[in-house]
XYZ file of C-alpha atoms in Angstrom:
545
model
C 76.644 99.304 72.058
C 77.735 95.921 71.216
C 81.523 95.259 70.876
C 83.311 91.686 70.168
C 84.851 90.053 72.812
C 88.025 90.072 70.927
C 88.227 94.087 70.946
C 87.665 94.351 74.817
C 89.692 93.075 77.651
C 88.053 93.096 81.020
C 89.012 94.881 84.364
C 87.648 96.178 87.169
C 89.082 99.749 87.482
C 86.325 101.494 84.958
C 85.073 104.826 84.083
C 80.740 105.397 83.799
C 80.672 104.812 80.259
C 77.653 101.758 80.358
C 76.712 101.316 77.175
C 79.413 98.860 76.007
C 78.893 94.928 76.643
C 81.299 91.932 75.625
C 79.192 90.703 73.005
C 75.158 90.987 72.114
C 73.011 89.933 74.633
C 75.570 89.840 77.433
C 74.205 91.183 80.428
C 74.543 94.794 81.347
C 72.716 95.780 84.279
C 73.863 99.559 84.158
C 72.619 100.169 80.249
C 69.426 101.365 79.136
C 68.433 103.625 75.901
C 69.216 106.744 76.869
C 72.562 108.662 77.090
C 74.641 109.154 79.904
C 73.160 112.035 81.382
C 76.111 113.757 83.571
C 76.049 117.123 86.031
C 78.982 118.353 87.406
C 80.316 121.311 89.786
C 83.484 122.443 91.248
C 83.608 121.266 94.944
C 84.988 124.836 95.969
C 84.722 128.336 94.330
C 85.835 131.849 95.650
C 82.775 134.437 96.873
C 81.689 136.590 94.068
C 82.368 134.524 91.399
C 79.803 132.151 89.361
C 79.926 128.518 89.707
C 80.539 127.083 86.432
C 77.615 123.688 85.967
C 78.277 120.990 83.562
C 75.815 119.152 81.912
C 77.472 116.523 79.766
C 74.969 114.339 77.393
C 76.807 111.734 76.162
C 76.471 109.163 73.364
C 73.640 111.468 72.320
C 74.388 110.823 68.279
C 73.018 106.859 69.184
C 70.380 107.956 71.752
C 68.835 111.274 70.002
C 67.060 113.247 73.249
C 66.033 116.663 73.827
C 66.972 118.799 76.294
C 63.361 120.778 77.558
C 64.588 122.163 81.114
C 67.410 122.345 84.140
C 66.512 123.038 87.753
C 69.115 124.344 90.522
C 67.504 123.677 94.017
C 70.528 125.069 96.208
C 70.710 126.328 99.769
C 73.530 126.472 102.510
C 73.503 122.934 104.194
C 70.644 122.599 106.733
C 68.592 125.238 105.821
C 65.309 125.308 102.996
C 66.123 125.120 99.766
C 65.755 127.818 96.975
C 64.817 127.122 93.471
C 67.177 128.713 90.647
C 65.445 128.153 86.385
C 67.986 128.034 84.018
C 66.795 130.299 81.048
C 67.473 130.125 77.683
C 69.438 127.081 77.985
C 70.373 126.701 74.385
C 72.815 129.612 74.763
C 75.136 127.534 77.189
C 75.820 124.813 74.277
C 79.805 125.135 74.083
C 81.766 123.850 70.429
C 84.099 121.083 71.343
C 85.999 118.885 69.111
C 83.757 115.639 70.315
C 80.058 117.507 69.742
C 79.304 114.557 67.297
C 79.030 112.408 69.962
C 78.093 114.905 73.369
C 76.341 117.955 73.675
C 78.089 119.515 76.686
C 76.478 123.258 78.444
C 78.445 124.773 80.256
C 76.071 127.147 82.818
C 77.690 129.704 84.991
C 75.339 129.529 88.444
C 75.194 133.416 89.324
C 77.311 134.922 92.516
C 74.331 135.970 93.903
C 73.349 132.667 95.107
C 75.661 131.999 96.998
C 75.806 135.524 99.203
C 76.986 133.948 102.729
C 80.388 132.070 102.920
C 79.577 128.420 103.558
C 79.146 125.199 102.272
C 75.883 125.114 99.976
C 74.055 121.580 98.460
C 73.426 122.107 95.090
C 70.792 119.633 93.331
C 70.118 119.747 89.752
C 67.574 118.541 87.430
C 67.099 118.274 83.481
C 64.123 117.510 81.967
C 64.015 115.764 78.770
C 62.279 114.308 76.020
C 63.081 111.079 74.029
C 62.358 111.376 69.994
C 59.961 108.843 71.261
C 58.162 111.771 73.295
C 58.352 109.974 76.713
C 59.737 112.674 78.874
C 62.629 111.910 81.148
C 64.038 113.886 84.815
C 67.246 113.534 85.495
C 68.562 114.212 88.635
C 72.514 114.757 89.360
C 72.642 111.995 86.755
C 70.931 109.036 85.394
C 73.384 106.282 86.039
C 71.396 102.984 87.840
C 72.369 102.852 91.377
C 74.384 106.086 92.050
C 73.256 107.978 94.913
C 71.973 110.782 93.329
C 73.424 113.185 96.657
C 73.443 116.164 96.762
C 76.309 118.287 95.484
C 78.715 120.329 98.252
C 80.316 123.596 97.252
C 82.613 125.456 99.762
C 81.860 129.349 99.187
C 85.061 130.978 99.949
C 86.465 134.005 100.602
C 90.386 132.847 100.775
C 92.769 132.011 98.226
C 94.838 128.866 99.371
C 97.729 129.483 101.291
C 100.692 131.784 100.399
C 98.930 131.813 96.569
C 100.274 134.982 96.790
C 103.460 133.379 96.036
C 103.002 129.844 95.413
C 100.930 128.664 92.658
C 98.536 125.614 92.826
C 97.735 122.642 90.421
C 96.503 119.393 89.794
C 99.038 117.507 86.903
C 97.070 114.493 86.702
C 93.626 115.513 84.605
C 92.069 113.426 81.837
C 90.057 115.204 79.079
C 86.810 114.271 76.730
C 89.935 112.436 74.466
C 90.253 110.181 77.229
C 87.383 108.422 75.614
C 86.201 104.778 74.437
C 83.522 102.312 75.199
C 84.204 102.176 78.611
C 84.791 105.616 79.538
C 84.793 109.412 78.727
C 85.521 112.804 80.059
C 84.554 116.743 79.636
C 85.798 119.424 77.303
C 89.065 121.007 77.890
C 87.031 124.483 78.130
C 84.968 122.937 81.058
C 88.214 121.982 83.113
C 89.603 125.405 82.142
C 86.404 126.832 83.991
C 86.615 124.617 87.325
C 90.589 124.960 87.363
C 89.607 128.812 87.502
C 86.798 128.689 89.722
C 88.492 126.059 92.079
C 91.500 128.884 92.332
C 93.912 126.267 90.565
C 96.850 127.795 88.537
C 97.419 125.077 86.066
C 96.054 121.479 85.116
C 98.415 118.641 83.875
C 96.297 117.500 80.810
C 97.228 113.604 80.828
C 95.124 111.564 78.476
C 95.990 108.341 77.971
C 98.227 107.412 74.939
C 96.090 104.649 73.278
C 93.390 107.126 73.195
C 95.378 109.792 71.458
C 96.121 107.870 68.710
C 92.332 107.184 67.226
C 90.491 108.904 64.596
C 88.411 111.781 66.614
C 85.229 109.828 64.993
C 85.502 106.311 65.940
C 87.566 105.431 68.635
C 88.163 102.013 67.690
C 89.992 103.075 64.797
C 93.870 104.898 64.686
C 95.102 106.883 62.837
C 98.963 107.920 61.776
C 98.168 111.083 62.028
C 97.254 111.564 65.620
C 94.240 113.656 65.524
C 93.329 113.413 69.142
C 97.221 114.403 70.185
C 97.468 116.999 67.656
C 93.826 118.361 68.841
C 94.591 118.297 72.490
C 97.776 120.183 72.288
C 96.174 123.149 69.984
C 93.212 123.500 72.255
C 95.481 123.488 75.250
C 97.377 126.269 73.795
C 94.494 128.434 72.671
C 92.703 127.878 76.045
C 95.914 128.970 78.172
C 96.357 132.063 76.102
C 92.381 133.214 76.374
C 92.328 132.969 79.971
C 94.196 132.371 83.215
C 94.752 129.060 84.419
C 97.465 127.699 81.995
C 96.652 123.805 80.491
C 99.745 122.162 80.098
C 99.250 119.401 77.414
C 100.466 115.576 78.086
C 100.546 112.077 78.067
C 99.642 109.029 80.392
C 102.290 106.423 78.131
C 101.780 102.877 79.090
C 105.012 101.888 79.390
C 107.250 98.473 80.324
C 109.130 98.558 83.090
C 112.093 95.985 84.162
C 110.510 93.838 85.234
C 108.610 94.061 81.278
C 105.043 94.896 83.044
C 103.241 97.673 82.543
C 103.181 101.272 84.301
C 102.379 104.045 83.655
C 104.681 107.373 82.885
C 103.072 110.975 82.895
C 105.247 113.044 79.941
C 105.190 116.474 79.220
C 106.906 119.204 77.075
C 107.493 117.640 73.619
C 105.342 117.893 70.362
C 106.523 114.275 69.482
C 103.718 111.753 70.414
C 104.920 108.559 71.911
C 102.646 105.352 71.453
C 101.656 103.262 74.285
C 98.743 100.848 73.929
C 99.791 98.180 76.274
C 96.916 97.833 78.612
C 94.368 99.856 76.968
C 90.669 98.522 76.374
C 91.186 97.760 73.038
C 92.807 94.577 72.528
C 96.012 94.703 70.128
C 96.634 92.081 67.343
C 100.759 92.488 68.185
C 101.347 93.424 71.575
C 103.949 96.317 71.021
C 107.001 96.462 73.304
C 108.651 99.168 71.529
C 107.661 101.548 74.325
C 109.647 100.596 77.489
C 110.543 103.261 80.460
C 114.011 102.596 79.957
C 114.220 103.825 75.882
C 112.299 106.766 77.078
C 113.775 107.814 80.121
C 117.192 107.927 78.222
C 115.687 109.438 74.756
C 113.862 112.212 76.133
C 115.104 115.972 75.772
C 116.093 117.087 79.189
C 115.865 121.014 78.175
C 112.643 120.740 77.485
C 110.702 117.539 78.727
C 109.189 116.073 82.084
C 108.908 112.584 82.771
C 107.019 111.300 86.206
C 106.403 108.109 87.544
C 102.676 108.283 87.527
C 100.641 107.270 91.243
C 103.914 105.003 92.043
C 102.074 104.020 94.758
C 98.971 101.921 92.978
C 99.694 98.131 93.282
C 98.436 96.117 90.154
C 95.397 93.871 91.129
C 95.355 90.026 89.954
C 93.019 90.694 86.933
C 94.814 93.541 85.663
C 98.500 91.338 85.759
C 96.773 89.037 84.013
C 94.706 90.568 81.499
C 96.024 93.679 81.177
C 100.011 92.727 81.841
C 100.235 95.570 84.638
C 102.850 95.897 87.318
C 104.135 98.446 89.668
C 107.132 100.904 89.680
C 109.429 99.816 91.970
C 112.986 101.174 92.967
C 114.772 99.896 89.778
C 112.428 101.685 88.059
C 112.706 105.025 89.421
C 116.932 105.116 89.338
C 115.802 105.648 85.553
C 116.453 109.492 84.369
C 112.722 110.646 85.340
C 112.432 113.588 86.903
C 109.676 113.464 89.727
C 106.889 111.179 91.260
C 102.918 112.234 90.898
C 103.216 110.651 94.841
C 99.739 111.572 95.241
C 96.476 110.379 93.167
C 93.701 110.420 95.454
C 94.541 111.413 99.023
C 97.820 110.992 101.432
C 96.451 106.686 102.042
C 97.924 104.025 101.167
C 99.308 104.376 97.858
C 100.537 107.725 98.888
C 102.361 105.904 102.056
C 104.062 103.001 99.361
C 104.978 106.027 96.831
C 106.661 107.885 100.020
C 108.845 104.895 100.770
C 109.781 104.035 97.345
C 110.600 108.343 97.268
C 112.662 108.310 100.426
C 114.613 104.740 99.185
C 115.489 106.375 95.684
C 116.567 109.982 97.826
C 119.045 107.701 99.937
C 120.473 106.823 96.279
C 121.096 110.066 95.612
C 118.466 110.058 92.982
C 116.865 113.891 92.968
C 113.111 113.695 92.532
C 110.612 116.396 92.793
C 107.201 115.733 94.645
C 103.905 115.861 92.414
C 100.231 115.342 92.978
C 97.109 114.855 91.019
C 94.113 113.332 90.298
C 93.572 111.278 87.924
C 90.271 113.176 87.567
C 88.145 112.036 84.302
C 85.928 115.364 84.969
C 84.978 114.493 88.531
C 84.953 118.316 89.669
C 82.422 117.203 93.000
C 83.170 113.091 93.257
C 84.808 110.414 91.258
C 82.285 108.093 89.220
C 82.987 105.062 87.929
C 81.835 101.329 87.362
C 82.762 99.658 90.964
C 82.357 96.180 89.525
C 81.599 95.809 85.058
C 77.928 95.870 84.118
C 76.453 95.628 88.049
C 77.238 98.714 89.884
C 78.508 102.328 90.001
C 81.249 103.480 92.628
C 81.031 107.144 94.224
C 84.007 108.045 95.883
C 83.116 111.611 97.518
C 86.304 112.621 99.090
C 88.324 112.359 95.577
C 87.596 115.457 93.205
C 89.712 117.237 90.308
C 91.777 119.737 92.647
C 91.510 117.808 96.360
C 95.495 117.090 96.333
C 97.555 119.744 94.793
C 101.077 120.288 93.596
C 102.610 123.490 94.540
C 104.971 125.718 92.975
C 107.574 128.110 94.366
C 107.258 131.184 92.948
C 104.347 132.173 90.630
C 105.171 130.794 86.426
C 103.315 132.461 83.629
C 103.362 130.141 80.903
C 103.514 126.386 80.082
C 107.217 126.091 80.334
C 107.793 128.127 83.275
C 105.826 125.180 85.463
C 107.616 122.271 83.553
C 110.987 124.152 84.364
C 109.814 124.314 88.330
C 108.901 120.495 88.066
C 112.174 119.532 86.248
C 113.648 121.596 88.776
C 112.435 120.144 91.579
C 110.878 123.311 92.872
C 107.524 121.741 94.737
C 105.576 120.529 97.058
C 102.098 118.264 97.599
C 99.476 119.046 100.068
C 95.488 118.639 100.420
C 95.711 122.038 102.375
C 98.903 123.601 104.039
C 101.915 125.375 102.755
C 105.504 124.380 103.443
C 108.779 125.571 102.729
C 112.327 125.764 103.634
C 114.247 129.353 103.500
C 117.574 130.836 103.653
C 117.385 133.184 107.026
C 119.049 135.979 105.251
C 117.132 135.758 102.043
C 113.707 134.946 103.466
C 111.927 135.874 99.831
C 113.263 132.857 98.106
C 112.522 129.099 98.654
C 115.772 126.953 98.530
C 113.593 123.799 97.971
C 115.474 122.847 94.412
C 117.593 120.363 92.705
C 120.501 122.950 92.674
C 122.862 121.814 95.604
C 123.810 124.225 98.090
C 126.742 125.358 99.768
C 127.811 124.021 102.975
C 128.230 127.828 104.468
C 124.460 127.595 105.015
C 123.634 126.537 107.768
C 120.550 128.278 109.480
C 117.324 127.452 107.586
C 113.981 128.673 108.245
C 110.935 126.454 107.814
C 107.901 127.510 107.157
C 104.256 126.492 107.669
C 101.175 127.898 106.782
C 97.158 127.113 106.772
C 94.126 128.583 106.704
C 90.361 128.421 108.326
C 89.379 126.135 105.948
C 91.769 123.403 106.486
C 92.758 123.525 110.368
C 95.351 124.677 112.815
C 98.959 123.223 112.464
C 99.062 120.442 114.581
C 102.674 118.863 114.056
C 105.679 119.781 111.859
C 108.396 117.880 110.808
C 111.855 118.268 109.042
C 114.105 115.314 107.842
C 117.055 115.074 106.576
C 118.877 112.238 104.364
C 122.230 110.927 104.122
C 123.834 109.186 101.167
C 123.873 105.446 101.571
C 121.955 105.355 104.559
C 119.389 103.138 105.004
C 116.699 105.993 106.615
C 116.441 109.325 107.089
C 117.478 111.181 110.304
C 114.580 113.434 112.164
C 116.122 116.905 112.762
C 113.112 118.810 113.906
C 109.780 116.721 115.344
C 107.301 119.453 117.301
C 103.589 118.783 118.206
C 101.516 121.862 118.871
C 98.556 122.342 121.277
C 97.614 125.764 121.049
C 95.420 127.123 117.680
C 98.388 128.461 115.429
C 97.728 128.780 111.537
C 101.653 130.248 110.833
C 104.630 128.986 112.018
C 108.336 130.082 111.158
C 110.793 127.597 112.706
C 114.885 128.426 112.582
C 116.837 125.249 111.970
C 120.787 125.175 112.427
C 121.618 121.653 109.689
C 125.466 122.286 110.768
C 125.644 119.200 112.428
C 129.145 117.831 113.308
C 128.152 114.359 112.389
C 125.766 114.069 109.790
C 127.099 114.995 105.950
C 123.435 115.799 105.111
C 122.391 115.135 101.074
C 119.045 116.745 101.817
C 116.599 118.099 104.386
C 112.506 118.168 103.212
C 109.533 118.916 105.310
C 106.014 118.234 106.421
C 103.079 119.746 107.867
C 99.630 118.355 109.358
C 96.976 120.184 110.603
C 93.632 119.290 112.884
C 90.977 119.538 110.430
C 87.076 119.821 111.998
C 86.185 117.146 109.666
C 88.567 114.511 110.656
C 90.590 114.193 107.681
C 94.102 114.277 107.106
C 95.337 117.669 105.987
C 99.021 117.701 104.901
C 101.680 119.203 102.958
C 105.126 117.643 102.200
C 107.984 119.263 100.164
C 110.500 118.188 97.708
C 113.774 118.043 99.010
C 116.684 120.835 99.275
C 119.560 119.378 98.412
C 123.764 120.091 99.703
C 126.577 119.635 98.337
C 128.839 116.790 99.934
């Protein structure tokens, strides 16, 4: 695909689409003539239920190719592995708006390969044929220089904890209308699939704004109509009624902040579209300032919409300040009228550790914000893809999948609305494992973590902590509390645990003589087998002062 310089903008932070160049004849050392040939897998799924494969061929209207064959080699890590033929694969062909441009199967692998609960490698291979006739095996995908590993799916036989009465989801998800020459995603029906297999609740659906807004057959060209938005929200809605995750259809708005750079601003619950083309790939004759976080943090309909600061915690590189006029939030920012932070985007590291601070500083303010993770999956069910550096190299990032931070919910929402009105409410928390929550003593059924202020006359709280097998013993618990004005928070419980405990209720009396306490929140780590940081924070409950 060739594309003028003047339509494309350079940066560094690209998804595996490899096709595109600046202009003919500039080197691409990722392209060749075939399409992007994609598998994909949740990284977890429950015993006795299929695993739901993806095999995404994309650009396949420029690169005709013909699928002959797919493979499964799979076995429980360590041992031999078995060999599982895909039959009839024709019948696994799902209709999707984008089918024009990529054929997309959706395969359920059956239950009964996956008997024992464990953690299985999964390899898979598609045989095809060019209209050429040179025949072509793919395996995992065909991208130049990926790794071609092995997949890892977790078998298990536990939902995660309290889902009983929590419910679970990522709200940073990009779909296939995420998509122009330098990147592209899967069906909504595919994410649907993992989001159910991966025991997920609900899935933010966040594509970006300047995709939205082009025709659904070139996305170089837009059109007034929205066909993408108006698309994306009807498919959303049929998809949540059919089955059981729910889909909950938004938008990733480039928006100016005060500082009149670019951020970005996750929106949900309205029907009106709102542009945002500021740093997308395609290069705008008039750069458009009409969208700026302020106008839209004061226009928006607080009965029925949900504005977040989207991953707060990314800091703008030098290329994208100056070719894509990106910044980062900052406190000024957030003592807008949004109603949360997506705090988490890949993992509690650094950004997570900026987005905290930036939280905490805006708390102190007396600014109520809810807790949210994500993402900011493009597919990425198993491991991220994407172009490390433009035209040279792929990046694999295998501890970031759709689903590996979480935003929980108190209480368990049926439909669309009832999770915006939890958000808006302030009614979560974020973890990559654990549960957390803080409870009234006497009414031990019903979380108290919520914008609504409570009354001084309680004063004995119970916090609680929960994990499971699969992501460690509790290892240390925390529960701070925040005064208005001050310049950090207070510790009021801080307890390290030796001993293998995977519940913990702990009874906290906040009637302290000298602290007029705005809010107490809390946080939970466990010792994980692997190493890795398993944690859980909440959103705040809040007291009237």
């Amino acid at each position: 695909m060739n594309i003028p310089l003047s339509e494309f903008i350079p940066f560094f932070a690209l998804y595996a689409e490899t096709h595109f160049r600046f202009f003919k004849r500039f080197p691409n050392f990722l392209a060749k003539a075939e399409p992007e040939v994609v598998f994909d897998l949740p990284r977890r799924g429950l015993h006795g239920s299929p695993i739901p494969l993806l095999l995404l061929i994309n650009d396949r209207d420029k690169y005709p190719i013909e699928l002959i064959e797919v493979k499964i080699a799979y076995c429980i890590i360590g041992d031999r592995p078995k060999l599982h033929r895909i039959q009839n694969i024709a019948q696994y062909v799902i209709d999707h708006p984008l089918k024009h441009q990529s054929t997309a199967y959706n395969i359920p692998l059956p239950a009964d390969l996956f008997l024992e609960i464990s953690t299985y490698q999964i390899n898979c291979l598609a045989i095809l044929k060019t209209k050429h006739g040179r025949t072509l095996e793919v395996l995992n995908d065909n991208y130049i220089g990926s790794s071609k590993r092995s997949f890892t799916c977790l078998i298990s036989n536990n939902t995660y904890p309290s889902q009983d009465i929590v419910s679970y989801g990522d709200m940073h998800v990009h779909s296939q209308f995420s998509q122009s020459h330098v990147e592209f995603g899967p069906p909504l029906e595919i994410l649907k699939e993992w989001a159910r297999a991966s025991s997920l609740d609900f899935l933010g659906i966040t594509d970006h704004s300047y995709d939205l807004a082009c025709s659904l057959s070139d996305y170089f060209i837009e059109e007034e109509s929205t066909p993408r938005w108006v698309l994306m929200k009807a498919e959303c809605t049929r998809l949540s009624e059919a089955h059981s995750a729910l889909l909950i259809p938004g938008e990733e708005i480039s928006v100016l902040n005060k500082k009149n750079k670019v951020v970005h601003l996750l929106r949900f619950g309205s029907d009106r579209y709102i542009p945002g083309s500021l740093d997308g790939a395609r290069k705008k004759k008039v750069f458009n300032k009409s969208s700026t976080l302020e106008l839209l943090a004061t226009t928006q309909d607080k009965d029925t919409e949900v504005l977040l600061a989207a991953h707060p915690g990314s800091r703008a590189r030098f290329m994208q300040s100056v070719f894509l006029h990106r910044g980062n939030w900052d406190t000024a920012d957030l003592a807008q009228p949004i109603d949360g932070l997506q705090a988490v985007n890949s993992g509690f590291g650094k950004s997570w550790k900026y987005a905290k601070m930036l939280w905490i500083k805006e708390l102190l303010n007396g600014h109520k914000l809810a807790l949210v993770a994500g993402t900011d999956a493009h597919g990425d069910a198993n491991r991220y893809r994407c172009i490390g550096i433009p035209f040279l190299r792929i990046l694999e990032l295998f501890n970031r999948y759709l689903g590996s931070t979480r935003t929980g919910l108190y209480g368990k929402p049926k439909t669309k609305t009832d999770v915006l009105d939890a958000i808006r409410n302030g009614k979560t928390f974020v973890t990559s494992g654990p549960y957390a929550n803080l409870l009234d003593r006497n009414n031990p059924y019903c979380s108290l973590i919520s914008t609504h202020e409570l009354r001084r006359e309680i004063t004995v709280i119970t916090s609680e902590f929960k994990s499971t097998c699969e992501f460690g013993y509790l290892q240390r618990i925390r529960v701070m509390g925040g005064i208005k004005g001050a310049k950090q928070e207070v510790v009021i419980v801080d307890k390290l645990f030796a001993e293998s405990q995977q519940m913990l209720e702990e009874s906290l009396d906040i009637s302290l003589p000298d602290l007029a306490l705005f809010y107490i929140r809390g946080e939970v780590g466990c010792f994980s087998k692997t190493g890795s940081e398993v944690v859980a924070f909440t959103s705040p409950c809040y007291f009237q002062t």
